[in-house]
Amino acid sequence: TFERGPWAVHSHDTPVDFEDCVFRANYGGARFQGGRVVIRRCRFEDNRIGVRCLNGSPVIEESVFAGNLTGIFFRQGVKAAVLRRNNFDNREYDLKLGEAQADDVDAAQNWWKAAAEGKLAERIFDGADSEGVGRVTVDPQLTVPWGTPEKKK
């Protein structure tokens, strides 16, 4: 558990793997520039920013982003990011692309609480909000939070 720090982790051009970690009440959870970054089964809660990435191809799977001001911020140069089976419920943005992030981001197969409230477009900052910024694709979406068994019909 990483709690109450400025940035819990700040890494440049270094391979990093996180599994089963909690990042809570920090200014930021994990900040990366370059390098191979894999985040699995982690929880980012009540941070200003959960994950911030610059010039990388992160793999973020089976994690929870809740109560952060921004869940994930891809500032620029993020290519071929893998965002799968994550749960999002943040205060301002679930996923935010920076003004210099020109590449699109595939964020399908995640659960978005804001979608159930009809407010998902408000929780994603992308090319729909600012010209020249990449677009985020969210469909198909998970219908229940990751890790919740779906009811059989």
Short mmCIF file of C-alpha atoms in Angstrom, two decimals:
data_model
loop_
_atom_site.label_atom_id
_atom_site.label_comp_id
_atom_site.label_asym_id
_atom_site.label_seq_id
_atom_site.Cartn_x
_atom_site.Cartn_y
_atom_site.Cartn_z
CA THR A 1 0.00 0.00 0.00
CA PHE A 2 1.24 3.45 -1.00
CA GLU A 3 -0.49 6.20 1.01
CA ARG A 4 -0.41 9.96 1.53
CA GLY A 5 2.61 10.82 -0.59
CA PRO A 6 3.29 13.24 -3.42
CA TRP A 7 3.70 10.61 -6.20
CA ALA A 8 3.75 7.06 -4.83
CA VAL A 9 5.85 5.90 -7.81
CA HIS A 10 7.71 8.04 -10.35
CA SER A 11 9.61 6.07 -12.99
CA HIS A 12 11.50 7.01 -16.18
CA ASP A 13 12.51 4.50 -18.88
CA THR A 14 12.44 1.60 -16.44
CA PRO A 15 10.43 -1.63 -16.75
CA VAL A 16 7.89 -1.74 -13.91
CA ASP A 17 5.35 -4.40 -12.91
CA PHE A 18 2.75 -3.79 -10.22
CA GLU A 19 0.34 -6.46 -9.04
CA ASP A 20 -2.14 -6.36 -6.17
CA CYS A 21 -1.07 -2.89 -4.93
CA VAL A 22 -3.13 -0.10 -3.38
CA PHE A 23 -2.41 3.57 -4.14
CA ARG A 24 -4.49 5.70 -1.76
CA ALA A 25 -4.74 9.42 -0.90
CA ASN A 26 -1.59 10.50 -2.75
CA TYR A 27 -1.24 13.48 -5.05
CA GLY A 28 -0.63 10.82 -7.69
CA GLY A 29 -0.51 7.06 -7.66
CA ALA A 30 1.91 6.06 -10.42
CA ARG A 31 3.70 8.31 -12.91
CA PHE A 32 5.64 6.80 -15.81
CA GLN A 33 7.64 8.04 -18.77
CA GLY A 34 8.76 5.42 -21.28
CA GLY A 35 9.70 1.92 -20.26
CA ARG A 36 7.46 -1.13 -20.06
CA VAL A 37 4.72 -0.64 -17.47
CA VAL A 38 2.31 -3.38 -16.38
CA ILE A 39 -0.35 -2.74 -13.74
CA ARG A 40 -2.61 -5.66 -12.74
CA ARG A 41 -5.19 -6.08 -10.00
CA CYS A 42 -4.31 -2.74 -8.37
CA ARG A 43 -6.54 -0.21 -6.65
CA PHE A 44 -6.15 3.55 -7.15
CA GLU A 45 -8.43 5.47 -4.80
CA ASP A 46 -8.77 9.05 -3.57
CA ASN A 47 -5.70 10.37 -5.41
CA ARG A 48 -5.68 13.54 -7.52
CA ILE A 49 -4.40 11.38 -10.43
CA GLY A 50 -4.39 7.58 -10.37
CA VAL A 51 -1.97 6.89 -13.26
CA ARG A 52 -0.12 9.41 -15.44
CA CYS A 53 1.76 8.14 -18.49
CA LEU A 54 4.00 9.86 -21.04
CA ASN A 55 5.62 8.20 -24.09
CA GLY A 56 4.80 4.60 -23.28
CA SER A 57 2.63 1.58 -24.04
CA PRO A 58 1.17 0.67 -20.66
CA VAL A 59 -0.78 -2.48 -19.85
CA ILE A 60 -3.43 -1.76 -17.20
CA GLU A 61 -5.75 -4.67 -16.40
CA GLU A 62 -8.21 -5.81 -13.74
CA SER A 63 -7.70 -2.69 -11.64
CA VAL A 64 -10.03 -0.27 -9.84
CA PHE A 65 -9.95 3.51 -10.21
CA ALA A 66 -12.33 5.09 -7.69
CA GLY A 67 -12.64 8.48 -6.04
CA ASN A 68 -9.66 10.00 -7.86
CA LEU A 69 -10.00 13.42 -9.45
CA THR A 70 -8.65 11.78 -12.66
CA GLY A 71 -8.34 8.00 -12.96
CA ILE A 72 -5.87 7.74 -15.86
CA PHE A 73 -4.11 10.61 -17.65
CA PHE A 74 -2.27 9.85 -20.89
CA ARG A 75 -0.33 13.08 -21.41
CA GLN A 76 1.31 12.41 -24.78
CA GLY A 77 3.08 9.77 -26.85
CA VAL A 78 1.05 6.84 -25.50
CA LYS A 79 0.76 4.14 -28.17
CA ALA A 80 -0.97 0.75 -28.14
CA ALA A 81 -2.09 1.03 -24.52
CA VAL A 82 -3.91 -2.02 -23.17
CA LEU A 83 -6.79 -1.04 -20.87
CA ARG A 84 -8.95 -4.07 -20.14
CA ARG A 85 -11.26 -5.30 -17.38
CA ASN A 86 -10.88 -2.21 -15.18
CA ASN A 87 -13.56 -0.50 -13.09
CA PHE A 88 -13.88 3.30 -13.23
CA ASP A 89 -15.75 5.58 -10.80
CA ASN A 90 -13.88 8.88 -10.43
CA ARG A 91 -14.86 12.45 -9.56
CA GLU A 92 -13.89 14.47 -12.65
CA TYR A 93 -12.38 12.26 -15.37
CA ASP A 94 -12.10 8.49 -15.64
CA LEU A 95 -9.75 8.78 -18.63
CA LYS A 96 -8.12 11.99 -19.83
CA LEU A 97 -5.95 12.50 -22.91
CA GLY A 98 -3.50 15.40 -22.86
CA GLU A 99 -3.46 18.10 -25.53
CA ALA A 100 -0.40 16.44 -27.15
CA GLN A 101 -1.86 12.89 -27.13
CA ALA A 102 -2.65 12.50 -30.83
CA ASP A 103 -3.06 8.69 -30.94
CA ASP A 104 -6.43 7.09 -30.23
CA VAL A 105 -6.91 4.89 -27.16
CA ASP A 106 -8.88 1.63 -27.15
CA ALA A 107 -10.60 1.43 -23.76
CA ALA A 108 -13.18 -1.26 -24.57
CA GLN A 109 -14.00 -4.07 -22.13
CA ASN A 110 -14.00 -1.86 -19.02
CA TRP A 111 -16.79 -0.95 -16.59
CA TRP A 112 -17.69 2.73 -16.30
CA LYS A 113 -20.05 3.78 -13.50
CA ALA A 114 -20.66 7.05 -15.38
CA ALA A 115 -22.12 5.06 -18.31
CA ALA A 116 -24.87 3.70 -16.06
CA GLU A 117 -25.64 7.31 -15.09
CA GLY A 118 -25.67 8.47 -18.74
CA LYS A 119 -22.61 10.68 -18.12
CA LEU A 120 -19.70 8.79 -19.65
CA ALA A 121 -18.91 11.47 -22.27
CA GLU A 122 -18.43 13.96 -19.41
CA ARG A 123 -15.90 11.66 -17.73
CA ILE A 124 -13.64 11.16 -20.75
CA PHE A 125 -11.52 13.99 -22.17
CA ASP A 126 -10.49 13.26 -25.75
CA GLY A 127 -10.81 14.57 -29.30
CA ALA A 128 -14.53 15.18 -28.76
CA ASP A 129 -13.47 17.92 -26.32
CA SER A 130 -10.38 19.33 -28.02
CA GLU A 131 -9.34 19.32 -31.68
CA GLY A 132 -6.13 17.42 -32.43
CA VAL A 133 -6.41 15.10 -29.44
CA GLY A 134 -6.92 11.36 -30.03
CA ARG A 135 -10.26 9.66 -29.50
CA VAL A 136 -11.16 7.10 -26.84
CA THR A 137 -13.20 4.04 -27.84
CA VAL A 138 -15.15 2.48 -24.96
CA ASP A 139 -17.39 -0.05 -26.72
CA PRO A 140 -18.06 -2.80 -26.07
CA GLN A 141 -18.30 -2.09 -22.34
CA LEU A 142 -18.60 -4.47 -19.43
CA THR A 143 -22.19 -4.47 -18.15
CA VAL A 144 -21.21 -5.13 -14.53
CA PRO A 145 -18.04 -4.23 -12.64
CA TRP A 146 -15.08 -6.50 -13.40
CA GLY A 147 -14.99 -9.37 -10.92
CA THR A 148 -18.79 -9.43 -10.47
CA PRO A 149 -20.41 -12.61 -11.77
CA GLU A 150 -22.96 -11.87 -14.49
CA LYS A 151 -26.43 -13.28 -13.91
CA LYS A 152 -27.44 -16.08 -16.26
CA LYS A 153 -30.64 -15.40 -18.20
#
